[in-house]
mmCIF file of N, CA and C in Angstrom:
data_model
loop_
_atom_site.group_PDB
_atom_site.id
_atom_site.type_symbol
_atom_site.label_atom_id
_atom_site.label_comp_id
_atom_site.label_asym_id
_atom_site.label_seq_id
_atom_site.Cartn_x
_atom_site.Cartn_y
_atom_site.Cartn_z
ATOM 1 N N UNK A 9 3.035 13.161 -33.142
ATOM 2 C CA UNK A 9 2.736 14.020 -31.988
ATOM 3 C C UNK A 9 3.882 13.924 -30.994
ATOM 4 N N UNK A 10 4.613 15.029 -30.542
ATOM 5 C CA UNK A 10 5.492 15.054 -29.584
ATOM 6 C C UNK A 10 4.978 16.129 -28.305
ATOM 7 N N UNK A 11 5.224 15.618 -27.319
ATOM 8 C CA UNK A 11 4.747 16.612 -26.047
ATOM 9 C C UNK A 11 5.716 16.361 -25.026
ATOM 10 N N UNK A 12 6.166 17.491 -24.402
ATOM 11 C CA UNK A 12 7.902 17.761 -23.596
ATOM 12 C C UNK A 12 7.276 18.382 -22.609
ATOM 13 N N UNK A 13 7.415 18.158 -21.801
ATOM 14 C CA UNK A 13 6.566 19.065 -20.474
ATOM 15 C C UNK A 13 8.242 19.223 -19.590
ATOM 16 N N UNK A 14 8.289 20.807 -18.865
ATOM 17 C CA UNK A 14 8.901 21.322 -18.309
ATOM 18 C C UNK A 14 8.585 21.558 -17.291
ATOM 19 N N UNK A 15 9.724 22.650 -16.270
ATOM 20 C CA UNK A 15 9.290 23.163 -15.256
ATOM 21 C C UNK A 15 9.216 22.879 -13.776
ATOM 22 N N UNK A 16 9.532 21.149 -13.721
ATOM 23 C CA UNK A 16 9.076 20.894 -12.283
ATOM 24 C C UNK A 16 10.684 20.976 -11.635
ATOM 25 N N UNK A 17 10.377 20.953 -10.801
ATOM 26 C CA UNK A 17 11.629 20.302 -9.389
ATOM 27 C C UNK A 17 11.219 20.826 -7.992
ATOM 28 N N UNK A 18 12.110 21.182 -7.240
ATOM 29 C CA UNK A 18 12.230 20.941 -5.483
ATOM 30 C C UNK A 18 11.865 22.526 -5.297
ATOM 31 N N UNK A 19 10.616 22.159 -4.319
ATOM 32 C CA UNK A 19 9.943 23.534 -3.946
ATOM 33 C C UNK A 19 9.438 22.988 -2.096
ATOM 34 N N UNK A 20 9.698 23.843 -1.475
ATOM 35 C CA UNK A 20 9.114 23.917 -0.294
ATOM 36 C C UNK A 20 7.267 24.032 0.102
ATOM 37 N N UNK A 21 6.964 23.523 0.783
ATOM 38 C CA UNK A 21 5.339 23.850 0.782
ATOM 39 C C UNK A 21 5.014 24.874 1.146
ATOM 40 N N UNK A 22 4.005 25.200 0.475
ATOM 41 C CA UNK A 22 3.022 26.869 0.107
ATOM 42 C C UNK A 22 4.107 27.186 -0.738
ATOM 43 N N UNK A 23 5.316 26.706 -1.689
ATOM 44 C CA UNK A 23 5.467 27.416 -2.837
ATOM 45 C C UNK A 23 4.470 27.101 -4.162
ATOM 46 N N UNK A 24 5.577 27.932 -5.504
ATOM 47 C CA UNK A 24 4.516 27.490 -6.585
ATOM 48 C C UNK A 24 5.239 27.092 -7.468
ATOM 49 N N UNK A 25 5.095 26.834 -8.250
ATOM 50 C CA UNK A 25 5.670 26.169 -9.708
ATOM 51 C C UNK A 25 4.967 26.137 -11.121
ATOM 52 N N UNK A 26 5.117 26.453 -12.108
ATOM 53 C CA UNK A 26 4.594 26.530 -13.225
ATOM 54 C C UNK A 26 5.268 25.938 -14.380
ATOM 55 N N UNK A 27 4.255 24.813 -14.177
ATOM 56 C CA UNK A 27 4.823 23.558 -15.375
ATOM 57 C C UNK A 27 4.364 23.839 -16.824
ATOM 58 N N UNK A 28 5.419 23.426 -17.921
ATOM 59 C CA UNK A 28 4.844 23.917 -19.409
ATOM 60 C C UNK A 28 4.647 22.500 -20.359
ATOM 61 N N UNK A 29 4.350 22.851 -21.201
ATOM 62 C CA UNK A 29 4.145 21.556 -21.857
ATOM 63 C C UNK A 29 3.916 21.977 -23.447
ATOM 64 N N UNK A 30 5.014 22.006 -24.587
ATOM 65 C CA UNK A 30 5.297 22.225 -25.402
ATOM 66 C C UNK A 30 4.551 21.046 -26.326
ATOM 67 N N UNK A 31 3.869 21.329 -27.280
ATOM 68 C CA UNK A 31 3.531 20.595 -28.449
ATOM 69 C C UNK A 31 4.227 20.556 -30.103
ATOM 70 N N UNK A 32 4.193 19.422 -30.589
ATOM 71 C CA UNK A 32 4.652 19.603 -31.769
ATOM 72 C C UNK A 32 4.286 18.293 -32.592
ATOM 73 N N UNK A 33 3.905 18.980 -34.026
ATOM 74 C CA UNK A 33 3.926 17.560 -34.834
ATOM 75 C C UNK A 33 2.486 17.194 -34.732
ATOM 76 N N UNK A 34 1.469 18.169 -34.490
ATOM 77 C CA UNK A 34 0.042 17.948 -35.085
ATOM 78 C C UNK A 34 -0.739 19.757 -34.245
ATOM 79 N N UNK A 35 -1.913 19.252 -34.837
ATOM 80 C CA UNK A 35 -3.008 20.628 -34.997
ATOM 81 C C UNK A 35 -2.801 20.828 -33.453
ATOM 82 N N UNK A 36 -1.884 21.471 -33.059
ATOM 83 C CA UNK A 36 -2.632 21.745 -31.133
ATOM 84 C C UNK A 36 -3.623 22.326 -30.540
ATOM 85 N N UNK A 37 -4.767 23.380 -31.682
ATOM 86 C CA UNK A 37 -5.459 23.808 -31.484
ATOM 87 C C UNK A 37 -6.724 22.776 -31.577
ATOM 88 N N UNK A 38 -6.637 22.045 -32.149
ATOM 89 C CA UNK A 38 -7.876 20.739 -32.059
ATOM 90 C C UNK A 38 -7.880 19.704 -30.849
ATOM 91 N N UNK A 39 -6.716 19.882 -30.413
ATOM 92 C CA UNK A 39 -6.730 19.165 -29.206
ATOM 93 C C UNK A 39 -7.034 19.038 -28.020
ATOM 94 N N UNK A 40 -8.285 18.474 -26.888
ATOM 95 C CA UNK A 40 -8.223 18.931 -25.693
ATOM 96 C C UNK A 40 -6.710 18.173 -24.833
ATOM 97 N N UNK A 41 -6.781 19.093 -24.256
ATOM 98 C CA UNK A 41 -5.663 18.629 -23.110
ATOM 99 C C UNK A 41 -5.381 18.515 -21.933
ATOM 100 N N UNK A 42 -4.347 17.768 -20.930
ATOM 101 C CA UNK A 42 -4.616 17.323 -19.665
ATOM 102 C C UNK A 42 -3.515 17.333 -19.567
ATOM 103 N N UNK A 43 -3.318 17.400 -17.749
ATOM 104 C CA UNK A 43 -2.073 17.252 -17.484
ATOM 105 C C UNK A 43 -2.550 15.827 -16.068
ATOM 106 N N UNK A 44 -1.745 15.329 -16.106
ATOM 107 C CA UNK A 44 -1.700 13.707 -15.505
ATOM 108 C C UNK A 44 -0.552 13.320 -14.358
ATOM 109 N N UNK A 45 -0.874 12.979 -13.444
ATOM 110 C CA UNK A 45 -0.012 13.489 -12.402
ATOM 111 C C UNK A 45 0.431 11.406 -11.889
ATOM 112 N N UNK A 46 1.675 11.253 -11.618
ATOM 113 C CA UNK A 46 2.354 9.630 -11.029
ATOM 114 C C UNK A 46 3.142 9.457 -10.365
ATOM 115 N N UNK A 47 2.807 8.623 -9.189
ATOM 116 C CA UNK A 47 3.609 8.785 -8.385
ATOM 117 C C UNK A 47 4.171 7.064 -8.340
ATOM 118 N N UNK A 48 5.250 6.721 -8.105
ATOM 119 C CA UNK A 48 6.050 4.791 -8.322
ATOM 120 C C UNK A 48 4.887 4.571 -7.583
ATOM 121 N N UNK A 49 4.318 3.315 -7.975
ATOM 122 C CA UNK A 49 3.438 2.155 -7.399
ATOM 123 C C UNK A 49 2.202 2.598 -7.118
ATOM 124 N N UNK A 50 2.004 3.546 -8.111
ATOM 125 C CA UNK A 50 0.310 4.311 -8.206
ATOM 126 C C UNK A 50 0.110 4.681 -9.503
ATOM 127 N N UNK A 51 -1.413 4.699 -10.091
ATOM 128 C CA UNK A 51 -1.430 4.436 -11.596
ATOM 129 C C UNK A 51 -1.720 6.010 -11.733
ATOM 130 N N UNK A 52 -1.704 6.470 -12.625
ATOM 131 C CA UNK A 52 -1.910 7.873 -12.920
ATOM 132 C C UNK A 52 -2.739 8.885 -12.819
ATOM 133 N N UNK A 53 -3.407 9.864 -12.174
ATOM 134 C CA UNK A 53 -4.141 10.500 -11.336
ATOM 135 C C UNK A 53 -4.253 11.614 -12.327
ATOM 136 N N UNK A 54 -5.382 12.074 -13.034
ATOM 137 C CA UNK A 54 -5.771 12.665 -13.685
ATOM 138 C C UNK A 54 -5.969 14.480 -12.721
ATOM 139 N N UNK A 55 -5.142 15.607 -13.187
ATOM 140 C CA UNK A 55 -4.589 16.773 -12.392
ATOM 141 C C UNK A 55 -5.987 17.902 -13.160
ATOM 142 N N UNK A 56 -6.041 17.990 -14.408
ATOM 143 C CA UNK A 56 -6.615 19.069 -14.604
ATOM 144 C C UNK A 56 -6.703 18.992 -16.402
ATOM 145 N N UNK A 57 -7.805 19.202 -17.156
ATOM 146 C CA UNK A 57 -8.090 19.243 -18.173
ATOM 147 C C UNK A 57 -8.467 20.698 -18.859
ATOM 148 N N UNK A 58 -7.959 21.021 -20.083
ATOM 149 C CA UNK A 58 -8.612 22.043 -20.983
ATOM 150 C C UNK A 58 -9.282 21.630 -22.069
ATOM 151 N N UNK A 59 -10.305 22.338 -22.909
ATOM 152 C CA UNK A 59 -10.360 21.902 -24.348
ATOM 153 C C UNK A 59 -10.425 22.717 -25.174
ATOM 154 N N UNK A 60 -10.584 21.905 -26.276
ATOM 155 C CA UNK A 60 -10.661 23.262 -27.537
ATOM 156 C C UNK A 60 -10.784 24.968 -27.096
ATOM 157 N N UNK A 61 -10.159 25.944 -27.773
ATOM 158 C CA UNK A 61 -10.617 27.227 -27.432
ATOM 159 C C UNK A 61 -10.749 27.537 -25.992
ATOM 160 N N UNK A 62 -10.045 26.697 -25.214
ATOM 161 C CA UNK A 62 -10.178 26.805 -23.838
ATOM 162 C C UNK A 62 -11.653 27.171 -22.688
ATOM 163 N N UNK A 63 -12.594 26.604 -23.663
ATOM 164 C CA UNK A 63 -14.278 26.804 -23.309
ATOM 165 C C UNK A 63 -14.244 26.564 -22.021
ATOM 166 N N UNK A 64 -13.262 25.168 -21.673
ATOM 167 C CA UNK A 64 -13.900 24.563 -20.447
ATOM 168 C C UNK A 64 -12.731 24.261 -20.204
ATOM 169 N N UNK A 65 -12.856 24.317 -18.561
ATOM 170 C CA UNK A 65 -11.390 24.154 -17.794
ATOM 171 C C UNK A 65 -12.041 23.207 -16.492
ATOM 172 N N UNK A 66 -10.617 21.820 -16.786
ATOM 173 C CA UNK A 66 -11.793 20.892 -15.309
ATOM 174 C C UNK A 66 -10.162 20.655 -14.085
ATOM 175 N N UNK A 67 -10.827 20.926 -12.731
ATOM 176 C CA UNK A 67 -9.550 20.353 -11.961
ATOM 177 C C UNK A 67 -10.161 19.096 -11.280
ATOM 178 N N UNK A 68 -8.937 18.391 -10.470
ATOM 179 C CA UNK A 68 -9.359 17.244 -9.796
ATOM 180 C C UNK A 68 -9.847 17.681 -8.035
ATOM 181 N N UNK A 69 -10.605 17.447 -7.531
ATOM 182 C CA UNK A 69 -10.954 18.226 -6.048
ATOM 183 C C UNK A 69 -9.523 18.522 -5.280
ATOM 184 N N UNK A 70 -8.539 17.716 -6.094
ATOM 185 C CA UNK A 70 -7.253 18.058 -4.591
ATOM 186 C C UNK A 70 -6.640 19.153 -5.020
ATOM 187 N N UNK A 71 -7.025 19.684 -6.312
ATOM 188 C CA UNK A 71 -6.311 20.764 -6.651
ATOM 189 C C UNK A 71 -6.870 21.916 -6.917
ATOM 190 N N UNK A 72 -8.283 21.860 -6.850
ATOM 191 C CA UNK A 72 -9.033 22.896 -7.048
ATOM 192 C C UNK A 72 -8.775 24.222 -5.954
ATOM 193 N N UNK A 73 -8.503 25.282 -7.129
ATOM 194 C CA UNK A 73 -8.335 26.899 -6.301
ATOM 195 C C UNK A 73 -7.107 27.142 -6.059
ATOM 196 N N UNK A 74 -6.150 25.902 -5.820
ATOM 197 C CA UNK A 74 -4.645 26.212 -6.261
ATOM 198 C C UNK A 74 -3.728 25.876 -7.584
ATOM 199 N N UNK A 75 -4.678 24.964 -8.720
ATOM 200 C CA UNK A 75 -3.733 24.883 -9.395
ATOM 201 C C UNK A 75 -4.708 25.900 -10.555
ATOM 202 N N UNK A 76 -3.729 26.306 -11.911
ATOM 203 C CA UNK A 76 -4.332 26.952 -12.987
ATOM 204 C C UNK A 76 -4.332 26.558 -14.205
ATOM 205 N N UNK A 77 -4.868 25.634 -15.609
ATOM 206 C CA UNK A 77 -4.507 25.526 -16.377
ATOM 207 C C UNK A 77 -4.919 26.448 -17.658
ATOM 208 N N UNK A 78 -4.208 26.725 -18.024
ATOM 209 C CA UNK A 78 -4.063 27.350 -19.569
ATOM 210 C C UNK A 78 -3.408 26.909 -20.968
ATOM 211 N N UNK A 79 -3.883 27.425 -21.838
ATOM 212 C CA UNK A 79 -3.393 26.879 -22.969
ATOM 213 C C UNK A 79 -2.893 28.620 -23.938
ATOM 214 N N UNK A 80 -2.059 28.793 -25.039
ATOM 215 C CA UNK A 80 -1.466 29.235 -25.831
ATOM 216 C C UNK A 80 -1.701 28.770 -27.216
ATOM 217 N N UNK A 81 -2.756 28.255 -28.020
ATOM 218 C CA UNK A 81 -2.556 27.978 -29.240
ATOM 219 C C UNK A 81 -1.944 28.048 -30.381
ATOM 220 N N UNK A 82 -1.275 29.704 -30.417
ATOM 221 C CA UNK A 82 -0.225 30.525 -31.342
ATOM 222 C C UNK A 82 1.141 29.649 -30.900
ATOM 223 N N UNK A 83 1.081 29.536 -29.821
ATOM 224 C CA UNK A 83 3.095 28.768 -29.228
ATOM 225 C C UNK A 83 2.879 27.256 -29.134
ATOM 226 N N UNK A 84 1.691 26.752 -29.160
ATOM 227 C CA UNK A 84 1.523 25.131 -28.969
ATOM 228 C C UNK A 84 2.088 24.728 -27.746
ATOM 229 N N UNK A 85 1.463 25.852 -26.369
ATOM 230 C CA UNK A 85 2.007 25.391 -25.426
ATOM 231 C C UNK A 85 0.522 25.816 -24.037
ATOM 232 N N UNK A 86 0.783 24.355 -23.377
ATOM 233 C CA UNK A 86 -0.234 24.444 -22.212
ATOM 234 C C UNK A 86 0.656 24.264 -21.193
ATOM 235 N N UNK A 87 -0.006 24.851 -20.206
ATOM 236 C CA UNK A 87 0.701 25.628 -18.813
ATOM 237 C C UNK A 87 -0.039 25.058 -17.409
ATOM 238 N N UNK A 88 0.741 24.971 -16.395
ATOM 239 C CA UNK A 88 0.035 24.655 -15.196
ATOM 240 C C UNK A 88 0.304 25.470 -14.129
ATOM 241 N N UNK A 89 -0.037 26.295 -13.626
ATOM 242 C CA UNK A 89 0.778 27.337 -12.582
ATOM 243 C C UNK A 89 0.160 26.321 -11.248
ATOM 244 N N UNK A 90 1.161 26.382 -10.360
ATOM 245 C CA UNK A 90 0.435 25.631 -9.548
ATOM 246 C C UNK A 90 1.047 26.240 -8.617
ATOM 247 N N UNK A 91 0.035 26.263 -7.389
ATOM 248 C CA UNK A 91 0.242 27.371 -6.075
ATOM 249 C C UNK A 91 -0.066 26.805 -4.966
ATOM 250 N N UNK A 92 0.407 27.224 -4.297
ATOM 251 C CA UNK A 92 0.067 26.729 -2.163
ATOM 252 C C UNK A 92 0.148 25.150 -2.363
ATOM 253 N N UNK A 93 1.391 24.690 -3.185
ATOM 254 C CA UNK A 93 1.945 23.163 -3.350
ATOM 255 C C UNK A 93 1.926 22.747 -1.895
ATOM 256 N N UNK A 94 1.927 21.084 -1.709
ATOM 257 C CA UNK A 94 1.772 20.575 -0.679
ATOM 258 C C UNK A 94 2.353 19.642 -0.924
ATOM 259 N N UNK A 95 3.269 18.532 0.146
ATOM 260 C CA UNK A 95 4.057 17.338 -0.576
ATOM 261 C C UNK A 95 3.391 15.778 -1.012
ATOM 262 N N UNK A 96 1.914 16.450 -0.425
ATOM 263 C CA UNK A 96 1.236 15.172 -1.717
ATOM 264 C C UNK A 96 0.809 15.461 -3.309
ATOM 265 N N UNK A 97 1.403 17.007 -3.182
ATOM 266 C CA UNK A 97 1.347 17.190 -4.983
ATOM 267 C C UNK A 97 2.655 16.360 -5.635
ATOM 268 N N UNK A 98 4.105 16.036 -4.842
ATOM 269 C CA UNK A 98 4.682 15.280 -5.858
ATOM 270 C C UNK A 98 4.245 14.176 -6.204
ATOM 271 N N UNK A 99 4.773 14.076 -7.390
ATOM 272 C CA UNK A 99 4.741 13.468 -8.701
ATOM 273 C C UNK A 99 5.721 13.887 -9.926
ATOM 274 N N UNK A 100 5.565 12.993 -10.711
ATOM 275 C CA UNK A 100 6.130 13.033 -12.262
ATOM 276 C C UNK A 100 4.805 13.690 -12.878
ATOM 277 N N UNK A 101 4.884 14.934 -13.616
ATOM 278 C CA UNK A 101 3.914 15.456 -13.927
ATOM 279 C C UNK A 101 4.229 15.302 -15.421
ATOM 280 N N UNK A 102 2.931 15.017 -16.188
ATOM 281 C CA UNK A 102 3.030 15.057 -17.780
ATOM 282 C C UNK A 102 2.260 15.464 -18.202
ATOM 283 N N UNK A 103 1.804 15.607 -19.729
ATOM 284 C CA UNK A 103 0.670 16.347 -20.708
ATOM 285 C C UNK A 103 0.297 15.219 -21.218
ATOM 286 N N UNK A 104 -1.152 15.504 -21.857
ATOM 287 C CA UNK A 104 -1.608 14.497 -22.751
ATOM 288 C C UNK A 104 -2.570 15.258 -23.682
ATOM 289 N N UNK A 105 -2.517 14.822 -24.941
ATOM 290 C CA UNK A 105 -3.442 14.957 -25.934
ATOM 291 C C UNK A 105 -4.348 14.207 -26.897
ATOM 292 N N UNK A 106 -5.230 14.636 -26.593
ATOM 293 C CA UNK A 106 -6.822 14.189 -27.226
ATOM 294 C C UNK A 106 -7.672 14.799 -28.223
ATOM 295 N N UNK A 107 -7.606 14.247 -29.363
ATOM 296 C CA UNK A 107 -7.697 15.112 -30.565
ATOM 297 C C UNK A 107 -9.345 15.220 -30.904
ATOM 298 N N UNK A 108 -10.060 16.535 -30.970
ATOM 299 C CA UNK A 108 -11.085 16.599 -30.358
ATOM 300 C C UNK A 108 -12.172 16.005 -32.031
ATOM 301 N N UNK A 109 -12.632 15.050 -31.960
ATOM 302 C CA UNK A 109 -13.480 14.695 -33.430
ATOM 303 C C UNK A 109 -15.209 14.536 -33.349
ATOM 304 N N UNK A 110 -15.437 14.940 -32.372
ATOM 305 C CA UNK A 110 -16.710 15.642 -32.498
ATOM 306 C C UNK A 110 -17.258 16.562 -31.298
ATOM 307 N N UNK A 111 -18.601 17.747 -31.850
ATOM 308 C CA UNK A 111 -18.898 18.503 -30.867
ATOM 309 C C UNK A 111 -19.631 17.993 -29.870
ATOM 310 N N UNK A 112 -19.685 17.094 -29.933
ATOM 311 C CA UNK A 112 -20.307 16.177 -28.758
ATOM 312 C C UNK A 112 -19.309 15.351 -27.410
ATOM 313 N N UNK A 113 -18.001 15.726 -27.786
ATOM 314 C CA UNK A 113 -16.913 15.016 -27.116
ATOM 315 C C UNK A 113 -16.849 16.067 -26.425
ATOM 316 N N UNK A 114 -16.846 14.919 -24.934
ATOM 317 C CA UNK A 114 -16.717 15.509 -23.683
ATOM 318 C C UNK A 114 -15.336 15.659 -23.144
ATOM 319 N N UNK A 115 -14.411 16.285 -21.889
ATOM 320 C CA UNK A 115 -13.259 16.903 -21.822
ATOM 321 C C UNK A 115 -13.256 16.026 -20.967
ATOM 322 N N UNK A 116 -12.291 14.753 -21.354
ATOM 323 C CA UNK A 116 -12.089 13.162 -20.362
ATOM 324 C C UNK A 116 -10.802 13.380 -19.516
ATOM 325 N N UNK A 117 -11.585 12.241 -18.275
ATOM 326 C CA UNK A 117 -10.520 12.835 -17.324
ATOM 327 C C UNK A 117 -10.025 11.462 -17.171
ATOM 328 N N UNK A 118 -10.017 10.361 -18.144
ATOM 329 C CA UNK A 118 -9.628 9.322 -18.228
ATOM 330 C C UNK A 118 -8.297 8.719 -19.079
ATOM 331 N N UNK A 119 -6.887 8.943 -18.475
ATOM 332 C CA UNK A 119 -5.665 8.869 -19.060
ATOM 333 C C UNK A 119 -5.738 8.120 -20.823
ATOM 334 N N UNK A 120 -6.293 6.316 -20.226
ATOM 335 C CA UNK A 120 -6.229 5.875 -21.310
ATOM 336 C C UNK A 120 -7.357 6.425 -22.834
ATOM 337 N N UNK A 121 -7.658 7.058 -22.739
ATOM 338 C CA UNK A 121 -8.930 7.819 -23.734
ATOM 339 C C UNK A 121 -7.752 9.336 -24.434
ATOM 340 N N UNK A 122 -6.684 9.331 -23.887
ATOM 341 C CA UNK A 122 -5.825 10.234 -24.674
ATOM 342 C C UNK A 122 -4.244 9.569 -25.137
ATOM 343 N N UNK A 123 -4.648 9.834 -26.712
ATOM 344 C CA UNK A 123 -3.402 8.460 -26.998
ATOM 345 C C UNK A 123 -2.186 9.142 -27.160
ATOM 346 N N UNK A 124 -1.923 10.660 -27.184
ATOM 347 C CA UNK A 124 -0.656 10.872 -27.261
ATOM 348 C C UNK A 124 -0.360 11.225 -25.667
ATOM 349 N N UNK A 125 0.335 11.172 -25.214
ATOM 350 C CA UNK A 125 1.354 11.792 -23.378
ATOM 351 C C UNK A 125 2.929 11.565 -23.735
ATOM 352 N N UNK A 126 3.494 12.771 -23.077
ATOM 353 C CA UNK A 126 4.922 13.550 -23.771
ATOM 354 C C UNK A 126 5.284 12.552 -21.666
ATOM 355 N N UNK A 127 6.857 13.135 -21.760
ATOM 356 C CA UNK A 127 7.050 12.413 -20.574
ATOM 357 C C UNK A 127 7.305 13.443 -19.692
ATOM 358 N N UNK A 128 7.054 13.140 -18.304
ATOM 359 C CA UNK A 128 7.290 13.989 -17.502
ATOM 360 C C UNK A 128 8.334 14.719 -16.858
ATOM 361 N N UNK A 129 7.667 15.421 -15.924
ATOM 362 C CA UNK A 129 8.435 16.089 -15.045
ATOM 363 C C UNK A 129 8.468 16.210 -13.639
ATOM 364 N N UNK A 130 9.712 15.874 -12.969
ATOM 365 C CA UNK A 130 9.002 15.714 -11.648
ATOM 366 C C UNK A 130 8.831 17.099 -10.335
ATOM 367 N N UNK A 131 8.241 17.080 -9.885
ATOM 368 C CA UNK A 131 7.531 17.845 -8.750
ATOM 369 C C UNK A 131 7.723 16.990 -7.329
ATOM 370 N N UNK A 132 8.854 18.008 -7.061
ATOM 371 C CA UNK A 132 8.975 17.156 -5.488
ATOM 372 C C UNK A 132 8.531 18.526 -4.345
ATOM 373 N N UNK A 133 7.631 18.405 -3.592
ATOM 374 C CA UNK A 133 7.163 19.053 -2.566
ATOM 375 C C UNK A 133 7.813 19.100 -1.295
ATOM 376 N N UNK A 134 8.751 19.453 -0.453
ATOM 377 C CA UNK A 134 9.457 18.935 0.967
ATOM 378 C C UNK A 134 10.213 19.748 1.551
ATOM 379 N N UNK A 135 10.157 20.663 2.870
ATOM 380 C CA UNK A 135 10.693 20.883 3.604
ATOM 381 C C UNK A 135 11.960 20.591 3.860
#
């Protein structure tokens, strides 16, 4: 499993940015997915989840109504458009994947519960 996430750098606040996150090297359509947000000397802050078939889409309250996630199954690529940024959105932003093995598995917003994460990208917010 390889995951490359794109897209970030230096944006002023109330801009937007739309981070990508390329898959390769397993089923990406079986996978739910997340994007995971870190900032030095803070453990990793779970941003926004999709799953399978994109049924269900979850954000974290600080981002709800400005950020968007989507997925592409045909390109093996999930997307984050993110809007009306603020400079406590930076971070090193990354993807993670969680390979979905039963219909009973719920869309976790818990880093260590997804064993593949590609490396990030950073998102700096600042005037």
């Amino acid at each position: 499993v390889q995951l490359q996430a794109s897209g970030g750098g230096l944006v002023q606040p109330g801009g937007s940015l739309r981070l990508t996150c390329a898959g390769s090297g397993f089923i990406f359509g079986s996978y739910d997915m997340s994007w995971f947000r870190q900032v030095p000397g803070k453990g990793p802050e779970w941003v926004s989840g999709i799953s399978i078939g994109s049924r269900q889409r979850d954000y974290a309250d600080s981002v709800k109504g400005r950020f968007t996630i989507s997925r592409d199954d045909a390109k093996n690529t999930l997307s984050l458009q993110m809007n009306s940024l603020k400079p406590e959105d930076t971070a090193a932003y990354y993807c993670a994947a969680r390979p979905r093995r039963s219909v009973f598995q719920v869309l976790s917003h818990q880093e260590d519960e997804y064993p593949d994460r590609g490396q990030g990208t950073q998102v700096t917010v600042s005037s």
